[in-house]
XYZ file of C-alpha atoms in Angstrom:
188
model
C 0.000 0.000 0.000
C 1.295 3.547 -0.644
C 0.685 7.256 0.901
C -1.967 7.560 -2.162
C -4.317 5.140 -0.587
C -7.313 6.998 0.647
C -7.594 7.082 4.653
C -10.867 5.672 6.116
C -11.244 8.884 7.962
C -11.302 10.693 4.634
C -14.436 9.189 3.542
C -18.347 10.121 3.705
C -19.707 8.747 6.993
C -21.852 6.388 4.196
C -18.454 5.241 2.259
C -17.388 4.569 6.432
C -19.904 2.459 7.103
C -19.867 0.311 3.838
C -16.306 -0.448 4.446
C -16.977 -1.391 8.095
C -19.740 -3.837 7.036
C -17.370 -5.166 4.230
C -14.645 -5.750 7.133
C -16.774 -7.532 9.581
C -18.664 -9.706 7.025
C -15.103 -11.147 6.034
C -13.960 -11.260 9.045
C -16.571 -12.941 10.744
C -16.242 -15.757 7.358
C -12.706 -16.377 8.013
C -13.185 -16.605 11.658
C -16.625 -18.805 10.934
C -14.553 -21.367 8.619
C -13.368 -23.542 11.422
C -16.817 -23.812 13.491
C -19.762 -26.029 11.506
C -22.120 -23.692 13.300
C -23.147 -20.558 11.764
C -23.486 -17.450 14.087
C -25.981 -14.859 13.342
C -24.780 -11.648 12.510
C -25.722 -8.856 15.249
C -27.637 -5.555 13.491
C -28.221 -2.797 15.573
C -30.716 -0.361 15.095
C -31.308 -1.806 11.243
C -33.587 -3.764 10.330
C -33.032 -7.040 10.995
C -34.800 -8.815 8.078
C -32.925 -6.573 5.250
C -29.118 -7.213 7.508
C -29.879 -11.159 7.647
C -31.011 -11.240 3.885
C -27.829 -9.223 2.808
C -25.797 -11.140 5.359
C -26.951 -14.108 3.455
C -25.875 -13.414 0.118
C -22.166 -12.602 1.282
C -22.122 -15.662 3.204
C -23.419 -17.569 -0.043
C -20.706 -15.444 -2.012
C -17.797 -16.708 0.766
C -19.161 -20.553 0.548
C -18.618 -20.396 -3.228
C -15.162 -19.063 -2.350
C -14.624 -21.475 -0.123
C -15.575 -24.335 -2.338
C -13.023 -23.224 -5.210
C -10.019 -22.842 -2.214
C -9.900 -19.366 -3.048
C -8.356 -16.889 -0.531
C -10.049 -15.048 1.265
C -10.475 -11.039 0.894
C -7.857 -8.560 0.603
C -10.064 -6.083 3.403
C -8.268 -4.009 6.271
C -8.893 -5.157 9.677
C -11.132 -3.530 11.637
C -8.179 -0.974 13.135
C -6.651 0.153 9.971
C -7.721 3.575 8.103
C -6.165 3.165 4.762
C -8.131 1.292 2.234
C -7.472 -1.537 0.021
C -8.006 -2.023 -3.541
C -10.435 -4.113 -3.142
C -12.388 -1.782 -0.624
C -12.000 0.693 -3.434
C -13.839 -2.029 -5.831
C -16.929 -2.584 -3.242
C -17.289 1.046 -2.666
C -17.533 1.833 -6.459
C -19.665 -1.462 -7.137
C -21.991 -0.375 -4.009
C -22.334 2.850 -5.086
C -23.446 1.907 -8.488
C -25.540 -0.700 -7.245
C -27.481 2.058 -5.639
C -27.503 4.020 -8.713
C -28.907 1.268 -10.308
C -26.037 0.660 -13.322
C -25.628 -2.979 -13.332
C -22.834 -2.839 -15.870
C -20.362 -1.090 -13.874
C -20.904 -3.151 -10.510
C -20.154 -6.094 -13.040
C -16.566 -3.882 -13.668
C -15.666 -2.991 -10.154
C -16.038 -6.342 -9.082
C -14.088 -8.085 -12.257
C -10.363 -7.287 -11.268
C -11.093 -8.755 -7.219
C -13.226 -12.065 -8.735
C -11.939 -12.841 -12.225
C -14.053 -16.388 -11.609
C -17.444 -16.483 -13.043
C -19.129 -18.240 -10.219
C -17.124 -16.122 -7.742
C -18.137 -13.269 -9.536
C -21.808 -13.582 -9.700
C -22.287 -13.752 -6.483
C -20.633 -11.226 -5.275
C -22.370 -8.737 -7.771
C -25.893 -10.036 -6.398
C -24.371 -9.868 -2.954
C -22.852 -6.430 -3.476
C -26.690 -5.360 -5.114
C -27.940 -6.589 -2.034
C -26.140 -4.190 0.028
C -26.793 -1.289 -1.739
C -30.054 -1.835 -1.335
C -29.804 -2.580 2.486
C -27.941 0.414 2.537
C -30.341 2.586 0.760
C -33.094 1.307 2.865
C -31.457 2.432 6.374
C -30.752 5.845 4.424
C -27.192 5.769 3.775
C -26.765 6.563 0.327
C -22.596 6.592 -1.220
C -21.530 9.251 -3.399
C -21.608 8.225 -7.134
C -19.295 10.134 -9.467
C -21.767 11.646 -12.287
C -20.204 11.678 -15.881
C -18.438 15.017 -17.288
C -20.514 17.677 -18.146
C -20.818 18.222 -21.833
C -18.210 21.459 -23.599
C -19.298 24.759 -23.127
C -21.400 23.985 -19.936
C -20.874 25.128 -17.044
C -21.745 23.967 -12.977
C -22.426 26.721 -10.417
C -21.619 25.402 -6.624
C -21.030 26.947 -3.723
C -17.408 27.508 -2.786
C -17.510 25.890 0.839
C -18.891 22.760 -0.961
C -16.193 22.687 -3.912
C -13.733 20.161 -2.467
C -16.288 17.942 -0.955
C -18.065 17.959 -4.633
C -14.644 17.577 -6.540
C -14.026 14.519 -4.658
C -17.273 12.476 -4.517
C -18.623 13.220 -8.434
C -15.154 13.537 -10.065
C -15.755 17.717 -10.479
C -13.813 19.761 -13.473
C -12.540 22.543 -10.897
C -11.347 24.378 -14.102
C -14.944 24.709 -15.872
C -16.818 24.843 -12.983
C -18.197 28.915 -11.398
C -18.127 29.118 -7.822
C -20.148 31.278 -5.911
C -17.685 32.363 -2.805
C -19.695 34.490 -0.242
C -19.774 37.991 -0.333
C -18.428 40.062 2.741
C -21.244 42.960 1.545
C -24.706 43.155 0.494
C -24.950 43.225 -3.170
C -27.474 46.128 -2.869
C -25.554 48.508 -0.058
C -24.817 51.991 -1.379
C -21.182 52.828 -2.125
């Protein structure tokens, strides 16, 4: 890993919590591979139905894995604040999964699971959590395409960074509106 890797601490408290889930689903699958029983997954203050259903499909993703000797994933422990790669994957897949462009979770996920099998699974799992996600109202930032030449974005300057970041913003073609220290309309 290298200094360009982006801190946990640096992302959206949504981005946070995806990666958290991520890290405790695969953790609690490694640590699950040597018991027969299965242990349920704790969910507070989400609904339980939606957490066991999406809990599901990554444990149904992690059998498969299981099943072709595969490794396990290449996820952070719970302690560390610099993603992976493959963090980076899920949080672009999950983020398009919410923005419903099936294609591109397809992409994400292609470079971590170049298997088929593997790979399906983990896109319906990875839908799945979007969707849990979405219903508990945590909804990732999903970089919008460019804006077409000649047009032009007007933001607010103390939002400019925070917008660069999440949707990928042109700073060059792109007005900001930086507060004024006095009324427009004052007399000179």
């Amino acid at each position: 890993m290298t200094d360009a890797m982006p801190r946990l601490y640096d992302l959206s408290p949504s981005e946070r919590l995806t990666v958290r889930i991520l890290r405790r689903l695969s953790a609690q699958w490694t640590a699950r591979q040597g018991t027969v029983g299965r242990t349920p997954l704790p969910a507070p203050a989400r609904p339980r139905a939606v957490h066991a259903t999406m809990a599901l499909a990554f444990h149904d993703a992690f059998s498969r894995m299981a099943h072709l000797c595969l490794p396990g994933l290449a996820v952070g422990t719970s302690g560390t604040t610099r993603l992976t790669a493959t963090e980076q994957s899920f949080l672009h897949a999950t983020a398009a999964a919410q923005q419903g462009r099936m294609p591109e979770i397809g992409n994400a996920l292609h470079r971590v699971f170049p298997r088929p099998s593997v790979h399906a699974r983990f896109v319906a799992a990875v839908k799945m959590l979007g969707a849990y996600l979405a219903s508990t109202g945590y909804h990732l930032p999903y970089p919008r395409p460019p804006l077409p030449a000649g047009e032009r974005l007007v933001v607010g300057g103390a939002c400019l960074l925070t917008m660069a970041r999440w949707h990928g913003l042109d700073i060059g073609a792109t007005r900001v509106l930086w507060p004024r220290t006095e009324p427009a309309n004052a007399a000179s």
